[in-house]
Rosetta silent file (secondary structure, phi, psi, omega in degrees, C-alpha in Angstrom):
SEQUENCE: MFFRSWAYYQLAQIYCLPYSEQNIGKPGLPLRDGTDLDVKLIRSTIGQTYLQMRNDVSESIQLLDETSINMYQPNRRAALMLLSRVNLIMADYKSALHNSDEAIKLNGELLNYNNLDLTKAYPFPDGNVEVVFYTSISYAQVMSAVRIDISPELLKEYSDNDLRKKGFFVLKNGLTNFKGSYTGPNGYFGGLATDELYLIRSECYLRSGDLDKSRADLNFLLSNRYKDFQPITDLSSDELLSRILLERRKELLLRGVAWTDLKRLNLHKNTERTVTKIVEGETYSLEPNSLRYAMPFPQVVVDLGSYAQ
SCORE:     score description
SCORE:     0.000 S_00000001
   1 L     0.000  -43.729  179.905   59.850  -53.653  -89.010 S_00000001
   2 H   -63.967  -50.135 -174.849   61.310  -50.368  -90.285 S_00000001
   3 H   -67.438  -33.183  176.702   59.953  -50.694  -93.799 S_00000001
   4 H   -67.143  -43.392  177.350   56.496  -51.744  -92.622 S_00000001
   5 H   -62.649  -42.343  178.915   56.357  -48.736  -90.294 S_00000001
   6 H   -60.029  -43.247 -178.932   57.642  -46.494  -93.104 S_00000001
   7 H   -66.702  -44.738  178.728   54.943  -47.793  -95.463 S_00000001
   8 H   -65.718  -35.951  176.642   52.139  -47.338  -92.933 S_00000001
   9 H   -58.980  -49.682 -178.135   53.466  -43.872  -92.104 S_00000001
  10 H   -62.906  -43.466 -178.724   53.293  -42.801  -95.758 S_00000001
  11 H   -65.924  -39.143 -177.810   49.831  -44.315  -96.285 S_00000001
  12 H   -65.174  -32.448  179.722   48.427  -42.756  -93.115 S_00000001
  13 H   -66.043  -27.786 -176.117   49.428  -39.265  -94.223 S_00000001
  14 H   -93.625  -44.049 -167.793   47.320  -39.679  -97.361 S_00000001
  15 H  -106.240    0.467  179.892   44.372  -41.855  -96.352 S_00000001
  16 L  -120.962  148.859  170.674   43.808  -41.019  -92.677 S_00000001
  17 L   -66.494  163.906 -178.706   42.579  -37.943  -90.890 S_00000001
  18 L   -61.684  148.381  177.734   45.151  -36.326  -88.567 S_00000001
  19 L   -69.923  127.115  175.549   45.971  -38.128  -85.351 S_00000001
  20 L  -161.696  166.004  178.123   44.129  -36.587  -82.402 S_00000001
  21 L   -60.323  -33.491 -179.574   42.128  -37.676  -79.374 S_00000001
  22 L   -74.198  -24.655 -173.327   38.958  -36.895  -81.340 S_00000001
  23 L  -104.340   -6.617 -171.316   40.081  -38.944  -84.356 S_00000001
  24 L   -63.107  -22.230  178.897   41.736  -42.032  -82.861 S_00000001
  25 L   -92.260   -1.055 -179.003   38.559  -44.062  -83.227 S_00000001
  26 L   -83.587  166.422 -172.464   37.998  -43.076  -86.871 S_00000001
  27 E   -57.840  131.423  175.486   38.966  -45.306  -89.823 S_00000001
  28 E  -109.488 -137.875 -178.051   42.652  -46.075  -90.183 S_00000001
  29 E  -105.604  156.270  166.863   44.482  -48.555  -92.413 S_00000001
  30 E   -69.736  126.121 -173.775   44.089  -52.313  -92.899 S_00000001
  31 L  -107.248  115.445 -178.978   47.006  -53.652  -90.823 S_00000001
  32 L  -102.993  125.306 -179.497   48.719  -56.806  -92.065 S_00000001
  33 L  -114.361   13.425  177.482   51.088  -58.541  -89.642 S_00000001
  34 L  -145.361 -170.327 -175.367   51.878  -61.609  -91.719 S_00000001
  35 L  -108.837    1.410 -179.406   52.526  -62.731  -95.292 S_00000001
  36 L   -78.876  108.800 -176.581   49.293  -64.619  -95.986 S_00000001
  37 L   -76.110  -11.029 -179.830   47.574  -62.595  -98.708 S_00000001
  38 L   -84.983   -9.161  178.828   44.373  -64.596  -98.355 S_00000001
  39 L   -72.136  124.808  179.488   43.680  -63.204  -94.888 S_00000001
  40 L   -84.280  128.030 -175.859   40.836  -60.697  -95.123 S_00000001
  41 L  -110.590  142.653  170.474   41.533  -57.516  -93.204 S_00000001
  42 L   -97.823  164.462  176.336   39.177  -54.896  -91.864 S_00000001
  43 E   -71.850  132.928  173.736   40.167  -51.260  -91.488 S_00000001
  44 E   -78.896 -176.140  172.027   41.748  -50.525  -88.142 S_00000001
  45 E   -92.434  166.998  175.911   41.276  -47.238  -86.319 S_00000001
  46 H   -60.695  -40.130  177.810   43.642  -44.286  -86.587 S_00000001
  47 H   -60.404  -43.710  178.805   44.788  -45.027  -83.043 S_00000001
  48 H   -67.086  -36.124  179.491   45.597  -48.642  -83.933 S_00000001
  49 H   -62.312  -47.468 -178.594   47.376  -47.537  -87.113 S_00000001
  50 H   -71.720  -32.742  175.692   49.733  -45.205  -85.279 S_00000001
  51 H   -64.074  -40.166  178.706   50.292  -47.719  -82.487 S_00000001
  52 H   -62.132  -48.923 -177.338   51.304  -50.297  -85.118 S_00000001
  53 H   -67.541  -34.531  179.593   53.812  -48.008  -86.826 S_00000001
  54 H   -69.993  -41.242  178.421   55.230  -46.850  -83.498 S_00000001
  55 H   -65.025  -42.456 -179.750   55.630  -50.410  -82.224 S_00000001
  56 H   -60.586  -51.135 -175.663   57.220  -51.571  -85.488 S_00000001
  57 H   -71.147  -31.193  175.906   59.819  -48.828  -85.676 S_00000001
  58 H   -62.673  -41.389  177.814   60.538  -49.074  -81.939 S_00000001
  59 H   -66.398  -37.170 -178.002   61.328  -52.761  -82.388 S_00000001
  60 H   -65.500  -29.691  179.203   63.516  -52.006  -85.407 S_00000001
  61 H   -59.704  -37.133 -178.954   65.695  -49.661  -83.326 S_00000001
  62 H   -75.039  -20.328 -174.540   66.769  -52.635  -81.219 S_00000001
  63 H  -100.653  -24.423 -174.897   67.541  -54.746  -84.303 S_00000001
  64 L   -82.793  151.087  174.990   69.272  -52.308  -86.649 S_00000001
  65 L   -75.582  161.830  179.308   72.990  -51.558  -86.711 S_00000001
  66 L   -67.406  -32.531  176.874   74.271  -48.089  -85.885 S_00000001
  67 L  -123.814  158.442  178.343   75.512  -47.719  -89.464 S_00000001
  68 L  -121.140  162.736 -176.974   74.253  -49.195  -92.730 S_00000001
  69 L   -62.591  -38.535  179.083   76.057  -50.360  -95.866 S_00000001
  70 L  -150.036  175.065 -173.656   74.519  -47.561  -97.907 S_00000001
  71 L   -75.573   -8.215  178.790   71.967  -44.757  -97.612 S_00000001
  72 L   -86.548  -11.959  179.450   69.183  -46.900  -99.104 S_00000001
  73 L  -105.453  135.536 -179.405   69.217  -49.237  -96.102 S_00000001
  74 L   -71.125  149.824  171.624   67.873  -48.059  -92.736 S_00000001
  75 L  -127.774 -173.806 -175.660   70.098  -47.902  -89.694 S_00000001
  76 H   -61.753  -38.263 -179.171   69.425  -47.085  -86.042 S_00000001
  77 H   -65.092  -39.964  178.079   69.535  -43.333  -86.648 S_00000001
  78 H   -61.859  -41.685 -179.838   66.947  -43.613  -89.444 S_00000001
  79 H   -67.359  -40.397  176.497   64.640  -45.593  -87.163 S_00000001
  80 H   -62.022  -38.365 -179.533   65.051  -43.089  -84.342 S_00000001
  81 H   -70.491  -41.116  177.201   64.208  -40.275  -86.734 S_00000001
  82 H   -61.960  -40.931  178.676   61.135  -42.030  -88.094 S_00000001
  83 H   -64.387  -37.050  178.196   59.981  -42.648  -84.530 S_00000001
  84 H   -65.562  -36.694  175.462   60.502  -38.967  -83.719 S_00000001
  85 H   -61.606  -48.647 -178.426   58.294  -38.061  -86.709 S_00000001
  86 H   -61.041  -45.757 -179.636   55.549  -40.409  -85.565 S_00000001
  87 H   -67.085  -32.244  176.047   55.684  -39.114  -81.992 S_00000001
  88 H   -63.556  -44.455  177.876   55.652  -35.515  -83.224 S_00000001
  89 H   -61.678  -37.120 -178.297   52.435  -36.211  -85.153 S_00000001
  90 L   -81.324    2.678 -179.079   50.963  -37.857  -82.053 S_00000001
  91 L    61.117   25.437  172.739   51.900  -34.742  -80.013 S_00000001
  92 L   -92.236   76.044 -170.809   54.074  -36.913  -77.762 S_00000001
  93 H   -68.641  -31.587  178.430   56.706  -34.193  -77.648 S_00000001
  94 H   -62.832  -45.271  179.501   58.678  -35.713  -74.775 S_00000001
  95 H   -69.486  -41.089  178.772   59.243  -38.934  -76.731 S_00000001
  96 H   -62.468  -36.686  176.511   59.918  -37.086  -80.005 S_00000001
  97 H   -63.253  -46.538  179.615   62.512  -34.980  -78.170 S_00000001
  98 H   -61.919  -45.597 -178.477   64.224  -38.094  -76.824 S_00000001
  99 H   -62.267  -48.505 -178.331   64.184  -39.837  -80.228 S_00000001
 100 H   -65.943  -36.168  178.404   65.560  -36.850  -82.154 S_00000001
 101 H   -64.468  -44.531  178.863   68.191  -36.215  -79.474 S_00000001
 102 H   -63.298  -38.496  179.195   69.402  -39.827  -79.634 S_00000001
 103 H   -66.614  -42.098  179.498   69.575  -39.648  -83.438 S_00000001
 104 H   -66.195  -35.287  177.634   71.582  -36.399  -83.378 S_00000001
 105 H   -62.628  -32.272  177.846   73.984  -37.908  -80.840 S_00000001
 106 H   -69.848  -39.610  176.813   74.723  -40.665  -83.358 S_00000001
 107 L  -171.395  116.175 -179.205   75.481  -38.084  -86.079 S_00000001
 108 L  -118.486   26.118 -175.763   74.393  -34.461  -86.211 S_00000001
 109 L   -70.597  137.140  176.553   76.492  -33.212  -89.114 S_00000001
 110 L  -118.432  153.046  167.247   74.994  -30.515  -91.335 S_00000001
 111 L   -72.443  137.713  171.589   75.953  -29.098  -94.717 S_00000001
 112 L   -97.893  108.857 -175.853   77.178  -25.516  -94.494 S_00000001
 113 H   -65.113  -18.265  175.864   75.551  -23.802  -97.447 S_00000001
 114 H   -63.907  -21.920 -176.028   78.171  -21.042  -97.193 S_00000001
 115 H  -100.271    6.960 -177.443   80.698  -23.546  -98.559 S_00000001
 116 L  -106.324  153.332  172.363   78.633  -24.705 -101.559 S_00000001
 117 L   -86.848   95.569 -173.587   78.410  -23.392 -105.109 S_00000001
 118 L   -80.062   -2.933  177.322   74.728  -22.549 -105.057 S_00000001
 119 L   -83.166  -10.021 -179.842   74.742  -21.358 -108.668 S_00000001
 120 L   -63.879  156.403  177.468   74.959  -24.940 -109.920 S_00000001
 121 L   -59.812  -38.398  177.190   71.958  -26.505 -111.596 S_00000001
 122 L  -135.989   92.052 -170.604   71.852  -28.991 -108.699 S_00000001
 123 L   -76.259  -13.195 -175.459   73.976  -27.629 -105.837 S_00000001
 124 L  -106.357  119.739 -177.055   73.347  -30.413 -103.315 S_00000001
 125 L   -58.114  141.128  177.201   75.220  -33.677 -103.861 S_00000001
 126 L   -64.075  115.072 -178.918   73.118  -36.780 -104.314 S_00000001
 127 L    78.255   44.214 -178.738   73.355  -38.539 -100.965 S_00000001
 128 L   -73.517 -179.701 -171.537   75.156  -35.749  -99.096 S_00000001
 129 L   -63.845  -18.790 -179.507   76.204  -35.899  -95.429 S_00000001
 130 L   -81.696  -17.004 -175.443   72.760  -34.836  -94.186 S_00000001
 131 E   -71.098  121.177  177.429   70.955  -37.806  -95.751 S_00000001
 132 E   -93.284  -42.790 -179.914   69.931  -40.305  -93.069 S_00000001
 133 E  -148.642  125.611 -169.445   67.751  -42.517  -95.259 S_00000001
 134 L   -98.753  118.820  165.159   67.399  -42.062  -99.024 S_00000001
 135 L  -141.165  158.209  175.936   64.120  -42.305 -100.880 S_00000001
 136 E  -119.724  156.371 -178.955   62.717  -40.249 -103.723 S_00000001
 137 E   -87.193  136.356 -178.845   59.157  -39.122 -104.393 S_00000001
 138 L   -54.789  138.831 -177.558   57.387  -40.665 -107.370 S_00000001
 139 L   -71.686  138.370  175.260   57.490  -38.411 -110.416 S_00000001
 140 L  -134.572  139.689 -177.679   54.289  -36.633 -111.425 S_00000001
 141 H   -56.675  -35.867 -176.948   53.766  -34.444 -114.485 S_00000001
 142 H   -65.219  -18.816 -179.395   52.165  -31.710 -112.384 S_00000001
 143 H  -101.255    7.779 -177.359   55.488  -31.367 -110.535 S_00000001
 144 L   -72.325  162.458 -175.376   57.680  -31.193 -113.646 S_00000001
 145 L   -61.266  -26.741 -178.754   59.947  -28.227 -114.335 S_00000001
 146 L   -83.878   -6.297 -178.038   57.656  -26.921 -117.079 S_00000001
 147 L  -119.022  -36.306 -173.394   54.660  -26.825 -114.715 S_00000001
 148 L   -71.277  139.624  178.900   55.807  -26.186 -111.158 S_00000001
 149 L  -144.228  109.286 -175.347   55.868  -22.575 -109.976 S_00000001
 150 L   -62.257  139.009 -177.415   56.832  -21.872 -106.366 S_00000001
 151 L   -58.332  127.738  175.236   54.325  -19.735 -104.487 S_00000001
 152 H   -58.907  -32.543  178.908   55.260  -16.014 -104.389 S_00000001
 153 H   -62.873  -36.111  177.156   53.857  -15.941 -100.857 S_00000001
 154 H   -79.313  -39.999 -178.296   56.465  -18.503  -99.794 S_00000001
 155 H   -57.736  -35.915 -176.882   59.305  -17.026 -101.840 S_00000001
 156 L   -68.892  -13.834  178.359   59.051  -13.690 -100.049 S_00000001
 157 L   -77.210  -14.033  178.597   59.899  -15.472  -96.767 S_00000001
 158 L   -91.344  110.265  179.614   63.456  -16.085  -98.013 S_00000001
 159 L   -72.937  168.397 -176.066   65.558  -12.995  -97.265 S_00000001
 160 L   -65.029  -28.386  178.829   68.468  -12.021  -99.500 S_00000001
 161 L   -91.848    5.216  173.519   71.043  -13.425  -97.074 S_00000001
 162 E   -82.061  110.491 -174.367   69.150  -16.729  -96.850 S_00000001
 163 H   -66.592  -17.930  176.934   71.358  -19.014  -98.943 S_00000001
 164 H   -67.263  -25.414  179.393   68.423  -21.316  -99.649 S_00000001
 165 H   -60.726  -41.037  178.575   66.981  -18.603 -101.878 S_00000001
 166 H   -83.616  -34.195 -175.697   69.839  -19.132 -104.330 S_00000001
 167 H   -79.529  -25.141 -175.227   70.305  -22.828 -103.643 S_00000001
 168 H   -96.919  -26.508 -166.716   66.671  -23.907 -103.911 S_00000001
 169 E  -126.146  149.843  174.565   65.224  -21.835 -106.747 S_00000001
 170 E  -146.514  140.523  179.558   65.862  -20.948 -110.366 S_00000001
 171 E   -89.888  122.160  179.255   63.737  -18.912 -112.779 S_00000001
 172 E  -133.993  121.229  176.476   62.918  -20.777 -115.998 S_00000001
 173 L    51.806   39.689  177.529   60.532  -19.537 -118.684 S_00000001
 174 L    81.090    0.383  179.495   58.827  -17.246 -116.201 S_00000001
 175 E  -112.007  141.660  176.075   58.331  -20.013 -113.624 S_00000001
 176 E   -89.483  105.796 -178.976   60.191  -20.378 -110.330 S_00000001
 177 E   -91.324  160.395  178.589   61.457  -23.965 -110.337 S_00000001
 178 E  -102.841  128.017 -179.819   62.887  -25.924 -107.391 S_00000001
 179 L  -124.262   10.309 -170.437   66.455  -27.242 -107.696 S_00000001
 180 L   -95.072   21.598 -176.635   67.228  -27.881 -104.024 S_00000001
 181 L   -71.870  144.010  175.798   66.468  -31.577 -103.762 S_00000001
 182 L   -80.318    8.931  169.820   68.834  -33.833 -101.829 S_00000001
 183 L   -99.749    6.369 -175.296   68.476  -36.328 -104.684 S_00000001
 184 L    64.481 -130.232 -178.899   70.350  -33.979 -107.028 S_00000001
 185 L   -83.063    3.880 -171.163   68.821  -34.260 -110.511 S_00000001
 186 L   -97.103   56.008  176.208   66.929  -37.438 -109.624 S_00000001
 187 L    81.705 -154.090 -176.409   63.497  -36.073 -108.730 S_00000001
 188 E  -106.522  137.567 -179.455   62.420  -34.921 -105.271 S_00000001
 189 E   -72.572  128.858  179.659   63.915  -36.156 -102.004 S_00000001
 190 L  -125.723   16.684 -175.543   61.392  -37.969  -99.826 S_00000001
 191 L   -96.169 -147.737 -177.085   63.643  -39.528  -97.224 S_00000001
 192 E  -116.936  136.969 -178.482   65.069  -38.553  -93.851 S_00000001
 193 E  -142.849  156.780 -171.954   67.777  -35.931  -93.309 S_00000001
 194 H   -64.048  -32.800 -179.644   69.609  -34.349  -90.381 S_00000001
 195 H   -58.372  -39.238  178.341   68.268  -30.825  -90.925 S_00000001
 196 H   -65.831  -34.105  178.170   64.763  -32.066  -90.101 S_00000001
 197 H   -58.180  -44.205  179.765   66.084  -33.680  -86.929 S_00000001
 198 H   -65.853  -35.552  178.055   67.212  -30.297  -85.598 S_00000001
 199 H   -68.361  -38.950  176.418   63.837  -28.775  -86.441 S_00000001
 200 H   -64.131  -47.803 -177.400   62.021  -31.585  -84.620 S_00000001
 201 H   -65.825  -38.230  178.760   64.251  -31.279  -81.568 S_00000001
 202 H   -62.529  -44.989  179.391   63.993  -27.486  -81.554 S_00000001
 203 H   -64.144  -40.283 -177.359   60.185  -27.635  -81.654 S_00000001
 204 H   -73.254  -34.605  172.335   60.046  -30.284  -78.937 S_00000001
 205 H   -59.146  -44.984 -179.389   62.445  -28.380  -76.677 S_00000001
 206 H   -61.950  -46.883 -177.024   60.156  -25.370  -77.038 S_00000001
 207 H   -68.745  -17.296  175.608   56.981  -27.352  -76.329 S_00000001
 208 L   -94.053   -0.380  174.638   58.655  -28.776  -73.219 S_00000001
 209 L    96.200    2.816 -179.218   59.480  -25.256  -72.013 S_00000001
 210 L   -98.707   83.940 -176.333   63.237  -25.148  -72.715 S_00000001
 211 H   -67.440  -33.558 -178.037   63.512  -22.029  -74.893 S_00000001
 212 H   -63.329  -47.146 -179.880   67.302  -21.799  -74.597 S_00000001
 213 H   -70.754  -32.524  176.558   67.926  -25.235  -76.100 S_00000001
 214 H   -62.588  -47.913  177.931   65.204  -24.642  -78.673 S_00000001
 215 H   -62.233  -39.546 -178.394   66.901  -21.431  -79.819 S_00000001
 216 H   -60.847  -43.990  178.607   70.297  -23.136  -79.813 S_00000001
 217 H   -64.941  -45.182 -179.242   69.120  -25.846  -82.224 S_00000001
 218 H   -64.458  -42.422  179.026   67.397  -23.371  -84.512 S_00000001
 219 H   -63.375  -38.788  179.552   70.416  -21.047  -84.494 S_00000001
 220 H   -63.938  -44.617  177.995   72.763  -23.919  -85.291 S_00000001
 221 H   -62.171  -49.134 -174.101   70.691  -24.944  -88.291 S_00000001
 222 H   -70.423  -25.638  175.797   70.260  -21.394  -89.577 S_00000001
 223 H   -65.259  -21.304  176.461   73.952  -20.561  -89.138 S_00000001
 224 L   -95.090    2.886 -177.427   74.516  -23.198  -91.832 S_00000001
 225 L  -121.255  -17.863 -177.176   71.808  -21.708  -94.061 S_00000001
 226 E  -114.545  150.355  168.371   72.380  -17.933  -93.887 S_00000001
 227 L   -88.594  132.288 -179.708   75.216  -15.666  -94.872 S_00000001
 228 L    54.488   49.938 -177.257   76.230  -13.405  -91.954 S_00000001
 229 L   -69.778  133.486  174.723   73.591  -14.967  -89.732 S_00000001
 230 L  -102.474  117.690 -175.413   72.616  -13.078  -86.597 S_00000001
 231 L   -56.703  146.307  175.584   71.530  -15.505  -83.831 S_00000001
 232 L   -77.807  126.375 -175.798   67.958  -15.394  -82.568 S_00000001
 233 L  -130.558  -23.533 -165.563   67.973  -14.162  -78.974 S_00000001
 234 L  -126.007   26.076 -179.778   64.823  -12.276  -78.052 S_00000001
 235 L   -88.459  141.892  173.470   61.748  -14.098  -79.314 S_00000001
 236 L   -70.623  173.030 -179.900   58.905  -15.010  -76.986 S_00000001
 237 H   -58.587  -46.818 -179.894   57.684  -18.608  -76.818 S_00000001
 238 H   -65.369  -40.833  179.677   54.886  -17.967  -79.346 S_00000001
 239 H   -66.839  -38.500  179.600   57.196  -16.025  -81.664 S_00000001
 240 H   -67.387  -39.739  176.668   59.833  -18.748  -81.495 S_00000001
 241 H   -61.066  -44.334  178.795   57.274  -21.431  -82.345 S_00000001
 242 H   -59.700  -39.915 -178.923   56.144  -19.392  -85.355 S_00000001
 243 H   -69.416  -41.144  177.955   59.759  -19.059  -86.498 S_00000001
 244 H   -60.843  -45.153 -178.107   60.471  -22.777  -86.098 S_00000001
 245 H   -68.057  -35.134  174.943   57.375  -23.693  -88.096 S_00000001
 246 H   -64.171  -43.597 -179.869   58.261  -21.149  -90.780 S_00000001
 247 H   -67.231  -32.958  172.990   61.759  -22.595  -91.048 S_00000001
 248 H   -59.280  -45.935 -178.207   60.281  -26.099  -91.340 S_00000001
 249 H   -63.316  -39.533 -178.519   58.202  -24.889  -94.257 S_00000001
 250 H   -76.433  -39.451 -174.759   61.206  -23.226  -95.913 S_00000001
 251 H   -77.463  -39.376 -171.643   63.761  -25.937  -95.180 S_00000001
 252 L  -101.201   26.650 -178.938   61.693  -29.059  -95.909 S_00000001
 253 L   -58.481  132.032  175.999   60.097  -27.772  -99.102 S_00000001
 254 L    58.235   40.746  173.548   58.960  -30.493 -101.524 S_00000001
 255 L  -115.608    7.336 -177.933   59.945  -33.388  -99.275 S_00000001
 256 L    78.975   17.928 -177.539   56.420  -34.645  -98.600 S_00000001
 257 L  -100.803  -30.401 -172.218   56.426  -33.100  -95.111 S_00000001
 258 H   -60.654  -38.537 -179.371   54.238  -30.014  -95.596 S_00000001
 259 H   -62.189  -45.290  178.207   50.975  -31.976  -95.907 S_00000001
 260 H   -63.319  -41.146  178.504   51.600  -33.746  -92.613 S_00000001
 261 H   -62.740  -43.011  177.378   52.501  -30.450  -90.944 S_00000001
 262 H   -56.755  -46.435 -176.298   49.301  -28.839  -92.168 S_00000001
 263 H   -63.760  -46.119 -176.642   47.246  -31.696  -90.729 S_00000001
 264 H   -74.851  -34.391 -177.760   48.855  -31.729  -87.291 S_00000001
 265 H   -79.270  -22.538  176.347   49.108  -27.946  -86.929 S_00000001
 266 L   -67.260  -14.313  179.665   45.502  -27.384  -88.004 S_00000001
 267 L   -74.103   -9.380 -177.553   44.459  -29.045  -84.754 S_00000001
 268 L  -123.131  130.260 -174.773   45.514  -25.882  -82.882 S_00000001
 269 L   -57.076  -37.373 -175.463   43.879  -22.487  -83.421 S_00000001
 270 L   -76.836   -9.664  179.484   47.159  -20.551  -83.235 S_00000001
 271 L  -126.030    5.896 -179.696   48.784  -22.612  -86.012 S_00000001
 272 L   -71.966  154.915 -177.272   45.876  -23.538  -88.291 S_00000001
 273 L  -147.666  133.802  172.269   45.998  -22.389  -91.910 S_00000001
 274 L   -90.995  126.561  179.417   43.530  -22.227  -94.782 S_00000001
 275 E   -93.815  124.720 -177.572   45.140  -23.179  -98.083 S_00000001
 276 E  -126.545  133.199  176.783   43.804  -21.163 -101.020 S_00000001
 277 E  -129.983  143.316  175.596   44.612  -21.516 -104.722 S_00000001
 278 E  -112.680  118.492 -178.338   43.275  -19.572 -107.690 S_00000001
 279 E  -124.125  118.169  179.645   43.042  -21.591 -110.898 S_00000001
 280 L    51.112   43.416  174.966   41.751  -19.995 -114.087 S_00000001
 281 L    83.428   -5.463 -179.912   40.035  -17.282 -112.081 S_00000001
 282 E  -105.997  135.862 -177.314   38.275  -19.649 -109.669 S_00000001
 283 E   -94.331  130.661  177.217   39.233  -19.788 -105.993 S_00000001
 284 E  -119.562  133.195 -178.942   39.628  -23.113 -104.213 S_00000001
 285 E  -126.900  139.841  173.577   40.079  -23.324 -100.430 S_00000001
 286 E  -113.190  108.199 -175.501   41.039  -26.181  -98.143 S_00000001
 287 L   -78.184  153.180  176.142   39.802  -25.376  -94.668 S_00000001
 288 L   -55.191  136.121  176.338   41.550  -26.550  -91.484 S_00000001
 289 L    63.566   21.250  175.236   40.501  -30.075  -90.448 S_00000001
 290 L   -63.912  148.308  174.948   38.507  -30.584  -93.626 S_00000001
 291 H   -62.932  -16.678  179.364   37.580  -34.181  -94.442 S_00000001
 292 H   -71.311   -7.542  174.841   39.466  -33.551  -97.696 S_00000001
 293 H   -74.779   -7.083  174.966   42.705  -34.009  -95.728 S_00000001
 294 L  -121.095  115.463  179.094   42.043  -37.764  -95.988 S_00000001
 295 L   -74.763  147.371  174.249   41.881  -39.188  -99.491 S_00000001
 296 L   -70.148  151.929  174.105   39.459  -42.055 -100.168 S_00000001
 297 L   -58.967  144.813  171.904   40.954  -45.484 -100.818 S_00000001
 298 L   -57.597  144.784 -174.822   41.400  -46.219 -104.543 S_00000001
 299 H   -58.718  -36.003 -179.341   38.375  -48.124 -105.845 S_00000001
 300 H   -64.298  -33.710  177.575   40.464  -51.177 -106.768 S_00000001
 301 H   -70.517  -41.941  177.969   41.595  -51.420 -103.121 S_00000001
 302 H   -59.999  -43.820 -179.161   38.007  -51.061 -101.887 S_00000001
 303 H   -65.608  -43.965 -177.338   36.896  -53.829 -104.249 S_00000001
 304 H   -67.482  -38.457 -175.599   39.736  -56.191 -103.327 S_00000001
 305 H  -100.228   -3.892 -176.754   39.352  -55.716  -99.593 S_00000001
 306 L    54.662   44.903 -178.658   35.611  -55.060  -99.427 S_00000001
 307 L   -89.066  143.723  170.048   36.317  -51.941  -97.380 S_00000001
 308 L   -84.088  140.752  179.330   33.745  -49.316  -96.529 S_00000001
 309 L   -81.440    0.000    0.000   34.876  -45.808  -97.327 S_00000001
């Protein structure tokens, strides 16, 4: 149940438009609930796709143990966190708050970056205490150290006392490379980790109107990320939301989360963002809610399943 939900979650981020009331009837994924490969499937709707993944992971919570043999196997906390992600995308903030809270109650330990040697080539241990469920992102040449160059616009958001600035980045051959993966030297981390749980709970506390608890979660996370951190005390609701979303972008860099955040936040005028890149002098823009946020199925899949695009 967990792995099926995890697989549908990953596929939906790539091949489906963002979940919204306007989009729930639009094409989703082919949903297989058995092992017979000869059964011909039609594409479900986005609403049916998210209902399937939510039902699957909800069932897995009742079946999984509180702890697992190793970080590659899901446990109850991993399932609760995946469910909180799904509910966050669906804007069911009350449920996402409950899920993330239950997961943190099981284990809410964070790494304190003040206690790490951030000058190391890979300062974060492979499978450290924050890892809830370990997966890595498939390697792509475009993301290799000789090609990747972190956006200057994002880099300027890391202040000098932000320990992630030293722990996440290194300058190589004129390019700003990323070294902050929770997989150590083994590619990019694509799993679930406790730091994201606090960001989910902080955002959901805010959206439910509890600014004090929202600030408390954000302050707790940032106290483990900054040197001489001064707690946030005086931000308005809108300002606090902006700060939480900024910290999500900074904290969860290159974990496969940013694309999903763009899609869900573009549904609201106050958080939408146009992504612009300049390549060889030509400007490319991805507008909020563009159809380009959903990739077409690969042709081999279309042929095998006789799916309409």
